[in-house]
PDB file of C-alpha atoms in Angstrom:
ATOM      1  CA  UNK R   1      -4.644   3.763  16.248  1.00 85.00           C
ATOM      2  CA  UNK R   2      -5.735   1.594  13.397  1.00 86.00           C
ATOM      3  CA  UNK R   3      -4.859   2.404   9.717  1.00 87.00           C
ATOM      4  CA  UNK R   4      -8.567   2.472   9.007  1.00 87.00           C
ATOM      5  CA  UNK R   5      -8.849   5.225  11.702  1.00 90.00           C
ATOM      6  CA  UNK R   6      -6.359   7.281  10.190  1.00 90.00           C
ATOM      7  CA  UNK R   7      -7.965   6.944   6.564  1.00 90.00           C
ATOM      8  CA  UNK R   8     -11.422   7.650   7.983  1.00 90.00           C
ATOM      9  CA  UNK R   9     -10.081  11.059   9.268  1.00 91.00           C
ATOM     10  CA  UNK R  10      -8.044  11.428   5.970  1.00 91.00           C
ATOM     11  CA  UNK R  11     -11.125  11.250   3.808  1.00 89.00           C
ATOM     12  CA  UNK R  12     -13.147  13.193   6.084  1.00 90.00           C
ATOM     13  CA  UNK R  13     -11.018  16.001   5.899  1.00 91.00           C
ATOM     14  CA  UNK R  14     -11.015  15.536   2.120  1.00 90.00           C
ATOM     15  CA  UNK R  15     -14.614  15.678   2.327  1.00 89.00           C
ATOM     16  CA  UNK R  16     -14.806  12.145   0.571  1.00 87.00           C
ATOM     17  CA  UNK R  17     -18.171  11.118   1.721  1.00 88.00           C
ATOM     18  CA  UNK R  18     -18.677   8.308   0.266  1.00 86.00           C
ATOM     19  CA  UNK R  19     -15.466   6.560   0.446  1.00 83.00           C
ATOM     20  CA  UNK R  20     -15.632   7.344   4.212  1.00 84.00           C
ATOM     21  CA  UNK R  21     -18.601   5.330   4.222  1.00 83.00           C
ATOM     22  CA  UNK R  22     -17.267   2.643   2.144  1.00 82.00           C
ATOM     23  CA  UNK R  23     -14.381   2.524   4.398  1.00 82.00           C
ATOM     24  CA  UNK R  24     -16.467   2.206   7.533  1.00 82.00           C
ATOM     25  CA  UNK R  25     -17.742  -1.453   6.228  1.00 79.00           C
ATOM     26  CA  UNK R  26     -15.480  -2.414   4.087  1.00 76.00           C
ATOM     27  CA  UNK R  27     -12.551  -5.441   4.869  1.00 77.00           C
ATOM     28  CA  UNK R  28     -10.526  -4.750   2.452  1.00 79.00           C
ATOM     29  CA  UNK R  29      -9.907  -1.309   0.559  1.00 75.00           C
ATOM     30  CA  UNK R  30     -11.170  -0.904  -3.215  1.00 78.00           C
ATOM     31  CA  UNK R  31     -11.007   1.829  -5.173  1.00 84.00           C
ATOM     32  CA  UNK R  32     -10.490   5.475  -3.676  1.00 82.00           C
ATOM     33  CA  UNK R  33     -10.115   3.452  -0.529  1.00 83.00           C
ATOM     34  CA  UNK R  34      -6.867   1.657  -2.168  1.00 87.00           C
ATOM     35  CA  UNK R  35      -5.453   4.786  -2.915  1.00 90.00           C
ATOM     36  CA  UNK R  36      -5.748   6.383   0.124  1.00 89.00           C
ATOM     37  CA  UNK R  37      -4.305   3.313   1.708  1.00 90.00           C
ATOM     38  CA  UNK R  38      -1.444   3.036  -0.855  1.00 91.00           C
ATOM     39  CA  UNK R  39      -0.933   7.243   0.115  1.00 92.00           C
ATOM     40  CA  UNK R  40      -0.586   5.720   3.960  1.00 92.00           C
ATOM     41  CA  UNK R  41       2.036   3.484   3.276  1.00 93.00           C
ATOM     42  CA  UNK R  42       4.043   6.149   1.240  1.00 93.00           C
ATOM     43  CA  UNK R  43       3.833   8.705   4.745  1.00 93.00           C
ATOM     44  CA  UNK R  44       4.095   5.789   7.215  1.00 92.00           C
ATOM     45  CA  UNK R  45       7.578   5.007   5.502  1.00 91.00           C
ATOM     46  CA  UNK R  46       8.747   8.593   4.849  1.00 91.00           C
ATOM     47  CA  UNK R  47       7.797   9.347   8.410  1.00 89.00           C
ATOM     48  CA  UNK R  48       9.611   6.240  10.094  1.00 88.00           C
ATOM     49  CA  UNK R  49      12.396   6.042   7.755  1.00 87.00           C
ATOM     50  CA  UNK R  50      13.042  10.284   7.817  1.00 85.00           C
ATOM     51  CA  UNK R  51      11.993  11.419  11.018  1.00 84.00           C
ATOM     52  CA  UNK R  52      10.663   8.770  13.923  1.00 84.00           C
ATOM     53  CA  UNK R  53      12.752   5.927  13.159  1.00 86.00           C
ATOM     54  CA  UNK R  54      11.200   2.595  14.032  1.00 89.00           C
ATOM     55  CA  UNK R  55      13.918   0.936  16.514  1.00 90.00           C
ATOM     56  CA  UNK R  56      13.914  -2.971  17.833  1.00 91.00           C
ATOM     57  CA  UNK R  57      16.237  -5.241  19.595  1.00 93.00           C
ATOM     58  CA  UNK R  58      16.550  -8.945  18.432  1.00 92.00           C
ATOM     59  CA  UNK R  59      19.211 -11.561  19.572  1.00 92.00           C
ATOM     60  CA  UNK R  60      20.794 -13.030  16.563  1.00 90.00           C
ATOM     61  CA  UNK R  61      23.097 -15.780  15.803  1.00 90.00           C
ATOM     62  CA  UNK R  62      26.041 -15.058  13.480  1.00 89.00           C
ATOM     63  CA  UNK R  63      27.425 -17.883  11.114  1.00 90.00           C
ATOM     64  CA  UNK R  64      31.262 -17.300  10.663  1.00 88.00           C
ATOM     65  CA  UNK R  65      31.255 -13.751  11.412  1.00 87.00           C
ATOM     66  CA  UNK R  66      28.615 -12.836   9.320  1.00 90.00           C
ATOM     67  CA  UNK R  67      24.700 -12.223  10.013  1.00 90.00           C
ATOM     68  CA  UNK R  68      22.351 -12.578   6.714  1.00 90.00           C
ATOM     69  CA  UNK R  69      19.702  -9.388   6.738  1.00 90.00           C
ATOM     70  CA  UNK R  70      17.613 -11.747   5.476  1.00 90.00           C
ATOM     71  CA  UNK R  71      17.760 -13.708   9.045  1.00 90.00           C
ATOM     72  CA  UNK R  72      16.140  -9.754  10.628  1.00 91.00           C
ATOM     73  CA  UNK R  73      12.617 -10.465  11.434  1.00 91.00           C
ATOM     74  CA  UNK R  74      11.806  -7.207   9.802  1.00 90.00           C
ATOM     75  CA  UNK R  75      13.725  -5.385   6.913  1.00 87.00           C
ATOM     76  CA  UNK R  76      16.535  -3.226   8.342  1.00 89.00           C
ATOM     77  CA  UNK R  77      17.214   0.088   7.391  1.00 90.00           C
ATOM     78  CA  UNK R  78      20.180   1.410   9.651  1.00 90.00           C
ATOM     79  CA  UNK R  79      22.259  -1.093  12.576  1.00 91.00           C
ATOM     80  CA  UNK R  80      22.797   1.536  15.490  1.00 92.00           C
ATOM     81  CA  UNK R  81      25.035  -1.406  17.847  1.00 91.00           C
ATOM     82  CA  UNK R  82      25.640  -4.643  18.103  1.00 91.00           C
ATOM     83  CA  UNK R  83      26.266  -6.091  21.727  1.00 92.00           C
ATOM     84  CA  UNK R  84      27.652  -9.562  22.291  1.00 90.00           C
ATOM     85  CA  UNK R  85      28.021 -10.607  26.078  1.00 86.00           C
ATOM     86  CA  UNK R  86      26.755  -6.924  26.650  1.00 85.00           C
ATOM     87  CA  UNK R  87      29.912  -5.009  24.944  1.00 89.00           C
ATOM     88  CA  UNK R  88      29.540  -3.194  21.982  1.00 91.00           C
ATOM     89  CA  UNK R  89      31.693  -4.499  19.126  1.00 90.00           C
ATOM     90  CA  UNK R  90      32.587  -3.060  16.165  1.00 92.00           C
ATOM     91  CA  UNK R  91      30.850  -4.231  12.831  1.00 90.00           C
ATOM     92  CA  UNK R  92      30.399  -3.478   9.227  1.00 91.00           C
ATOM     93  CA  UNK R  93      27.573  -3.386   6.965  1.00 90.00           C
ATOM     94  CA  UNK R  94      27.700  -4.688   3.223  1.00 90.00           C
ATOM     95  CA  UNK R  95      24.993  -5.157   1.036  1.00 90.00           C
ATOM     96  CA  UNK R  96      23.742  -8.821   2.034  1.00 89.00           C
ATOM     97  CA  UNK R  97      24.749  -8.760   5.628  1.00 90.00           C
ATOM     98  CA  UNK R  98      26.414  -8.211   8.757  1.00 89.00           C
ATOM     99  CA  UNK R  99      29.863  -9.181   9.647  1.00 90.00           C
ATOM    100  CA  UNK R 100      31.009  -8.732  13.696  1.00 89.00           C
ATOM    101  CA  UNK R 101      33.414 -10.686  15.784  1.00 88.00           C
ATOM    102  CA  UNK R 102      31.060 -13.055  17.583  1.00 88.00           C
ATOM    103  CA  UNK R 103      28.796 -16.003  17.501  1.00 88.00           C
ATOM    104  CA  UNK R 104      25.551 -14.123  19.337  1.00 89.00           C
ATOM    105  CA  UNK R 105      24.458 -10.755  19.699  1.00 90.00           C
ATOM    106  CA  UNK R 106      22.097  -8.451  20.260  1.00 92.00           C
ATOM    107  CA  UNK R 107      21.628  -6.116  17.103  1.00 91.00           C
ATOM    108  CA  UNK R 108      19.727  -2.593  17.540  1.00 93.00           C
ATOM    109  CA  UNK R 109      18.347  -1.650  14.147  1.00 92.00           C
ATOM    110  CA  UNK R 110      15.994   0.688  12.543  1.00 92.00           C
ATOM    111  CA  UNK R 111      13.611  -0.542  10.407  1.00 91.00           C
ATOM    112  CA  UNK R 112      10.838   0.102   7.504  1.00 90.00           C
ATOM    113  CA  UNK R 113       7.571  -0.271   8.480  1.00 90.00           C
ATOM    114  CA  UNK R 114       5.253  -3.469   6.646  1.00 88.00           C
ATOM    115  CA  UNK R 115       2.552  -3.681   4.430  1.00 90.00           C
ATOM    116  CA  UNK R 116      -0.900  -2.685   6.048  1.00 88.00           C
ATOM    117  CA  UNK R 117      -4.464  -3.789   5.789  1.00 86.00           C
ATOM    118  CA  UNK R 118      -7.416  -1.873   7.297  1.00 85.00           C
ATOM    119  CA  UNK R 119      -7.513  -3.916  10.376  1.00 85.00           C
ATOM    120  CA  UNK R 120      -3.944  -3.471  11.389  1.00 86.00           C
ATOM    121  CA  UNK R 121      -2.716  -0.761  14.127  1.00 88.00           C
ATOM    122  CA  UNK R 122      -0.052   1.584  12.823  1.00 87.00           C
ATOM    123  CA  UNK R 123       3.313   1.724  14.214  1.00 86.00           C
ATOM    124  CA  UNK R 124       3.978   5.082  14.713  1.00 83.00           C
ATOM    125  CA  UNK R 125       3.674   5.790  17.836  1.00 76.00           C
ATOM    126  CA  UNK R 126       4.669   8.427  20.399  1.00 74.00           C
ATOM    127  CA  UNK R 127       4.031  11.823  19.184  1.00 79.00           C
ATOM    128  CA  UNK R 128       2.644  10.855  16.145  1.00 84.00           C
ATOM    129  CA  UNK R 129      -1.193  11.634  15.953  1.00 88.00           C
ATOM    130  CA  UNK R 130      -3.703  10.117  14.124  1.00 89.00           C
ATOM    131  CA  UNK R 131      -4.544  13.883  12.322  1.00 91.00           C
ATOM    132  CA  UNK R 132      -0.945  13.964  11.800  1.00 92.00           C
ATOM    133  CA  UNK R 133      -0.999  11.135   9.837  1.00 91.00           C
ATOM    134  CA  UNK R 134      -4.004  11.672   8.222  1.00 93.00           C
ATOM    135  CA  UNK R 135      -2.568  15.125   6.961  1.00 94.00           C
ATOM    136  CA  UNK R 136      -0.021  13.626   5.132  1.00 93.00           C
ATOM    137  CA  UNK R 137      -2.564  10.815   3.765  1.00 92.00           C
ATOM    138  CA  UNK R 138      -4.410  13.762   2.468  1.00 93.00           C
ATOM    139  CA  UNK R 139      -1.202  15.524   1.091  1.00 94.00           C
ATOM    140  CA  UNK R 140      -0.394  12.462  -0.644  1.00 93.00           C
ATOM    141  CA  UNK R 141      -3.425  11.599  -1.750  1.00 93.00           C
ATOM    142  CA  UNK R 142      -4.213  15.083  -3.811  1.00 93.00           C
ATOM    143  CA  UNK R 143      -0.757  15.351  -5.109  1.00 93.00           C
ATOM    144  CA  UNK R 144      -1.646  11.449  -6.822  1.00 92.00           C
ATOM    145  CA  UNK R 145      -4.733  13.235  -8.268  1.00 91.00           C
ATOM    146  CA  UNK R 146      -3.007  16.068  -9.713  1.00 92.00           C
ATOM    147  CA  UNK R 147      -4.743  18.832  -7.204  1.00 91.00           C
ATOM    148  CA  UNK R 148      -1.469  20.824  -6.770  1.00 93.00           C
ATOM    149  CA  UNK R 149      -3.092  23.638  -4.756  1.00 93.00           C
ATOM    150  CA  UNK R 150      -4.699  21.493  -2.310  1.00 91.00           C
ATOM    151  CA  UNK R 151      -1.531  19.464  -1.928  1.00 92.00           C
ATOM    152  CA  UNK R 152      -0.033  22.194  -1.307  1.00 93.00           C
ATOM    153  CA  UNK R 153      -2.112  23.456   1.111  1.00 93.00           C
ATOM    154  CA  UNK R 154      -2.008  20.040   2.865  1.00 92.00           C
ATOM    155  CA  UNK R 155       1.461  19.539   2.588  1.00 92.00           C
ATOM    156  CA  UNK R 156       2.218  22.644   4.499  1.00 93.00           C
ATOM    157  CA  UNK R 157      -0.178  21.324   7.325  1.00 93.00           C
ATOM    158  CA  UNK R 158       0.928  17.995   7.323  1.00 91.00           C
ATOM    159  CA  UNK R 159       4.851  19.874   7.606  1.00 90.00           C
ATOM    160  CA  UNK R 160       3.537  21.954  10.160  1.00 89.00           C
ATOM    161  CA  UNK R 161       1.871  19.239  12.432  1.00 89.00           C
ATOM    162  CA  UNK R 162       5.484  17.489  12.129  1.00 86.00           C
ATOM    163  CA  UNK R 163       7.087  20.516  13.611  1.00 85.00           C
ATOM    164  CA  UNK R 164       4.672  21.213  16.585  1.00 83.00           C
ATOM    165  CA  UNK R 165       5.086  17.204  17.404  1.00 78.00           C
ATOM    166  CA  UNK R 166       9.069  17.843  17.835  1.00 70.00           C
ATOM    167  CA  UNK R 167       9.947  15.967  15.011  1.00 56.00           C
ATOM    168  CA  UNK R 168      11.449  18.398  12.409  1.00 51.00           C
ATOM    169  CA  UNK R 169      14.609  20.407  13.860  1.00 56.00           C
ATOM    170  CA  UNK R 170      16.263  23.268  12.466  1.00 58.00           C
ATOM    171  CA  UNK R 171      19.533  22.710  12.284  1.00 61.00           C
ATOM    172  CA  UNK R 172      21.942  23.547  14.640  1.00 58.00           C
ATOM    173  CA  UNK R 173      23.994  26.729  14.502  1.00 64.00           C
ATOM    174  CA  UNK R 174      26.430  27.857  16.758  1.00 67.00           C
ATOM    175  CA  UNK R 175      26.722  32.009  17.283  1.00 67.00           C
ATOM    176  CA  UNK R 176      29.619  33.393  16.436  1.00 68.00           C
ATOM    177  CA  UNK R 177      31.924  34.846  19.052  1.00 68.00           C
ATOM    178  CA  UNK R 178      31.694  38.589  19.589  1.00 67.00           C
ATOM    179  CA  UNK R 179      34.781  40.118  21.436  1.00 63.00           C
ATOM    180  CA  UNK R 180      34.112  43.397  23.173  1.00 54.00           C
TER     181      UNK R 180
END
């Protein structure tokens, strides 16, 4: 799915005609079109960095124990392992980079989501809709503009559609032991 599919869907269910129109044609995004796009970026990131986290795998060189984040082909949020020879090895994170006991290694990361235009696919992906997305889009996008109510009423779909896609848990509880 495409970012401009997603903000098509957005401002049809806003009932935003004519920047549906606009956005049909357009290249780039102006106006209304901007802010719903600047609204996707602000529930593509809350969505991959709170709920579906974006993962990736890259083999990276350290220089004297320590791997730059700046040397990540994309920004990482949270290292899940670090594998050199295929063992995990221990590591620690501090703010500039990575330090581990080895000269290669392949690092598993999270990471935030880029910049989008129109043209470029989103990447969410698995059980995350297009109408899922556009829901929060349109959440977003009202609560900018000051209509509480219908961000509200949004928000509590958008919530809802997160739930139903297996993405929101309850927390866990664990009964408590009765003894007849």
């Amino acid at each position: 799915m495409t970012v401009r599919e997603i903000l098509l869907l957005a401002a049809s269910m806003l009932d935003m005609e004519d920047v549906r129109l606009s956005l049909e044609s357009a290249k780039e995004a102006d106006g209304e079109g901007a802010t719903l796009l600047n609204c996707f970026h602000l529930i593509e990131n809350e969505i991959a960095l709170d709920y579906f986290p974006l993962k990736t795998k890259e083999h990276l060189t350290f220089e004297d124990g320590k791997l730059l984040f700046t040397r990540f082909s994309r920004l990482p949020v949270n290292i899940h392992s670090v594998k050199c020879n295929g063992q995990k090895v221990r590591f620690a994170i501090f703010p500039t980079y990575l330090q581990a006991d080895c000269t290669e290694a392949d690092v598993l990361y999270s990471y935030a989501p880029g910049r989008k235009t129109l043209a470029d696919e989103c990447e969410l992906g698995g059980n995350i809709s297009a109408r899922l997305a556009a829901l929060g889009v349109a959440s977003e996008y009202c609560l900018t503009k000051g209509m509480y109510e219908a961000a509200k009423m949004w928000a509590m779909r958008y919530r809802d559609a997160l739930r139903a896609a297996g993405i929101l848990r309850r927390p866990l509880s664990v009964r408590s032991r009765r003894w007849v």
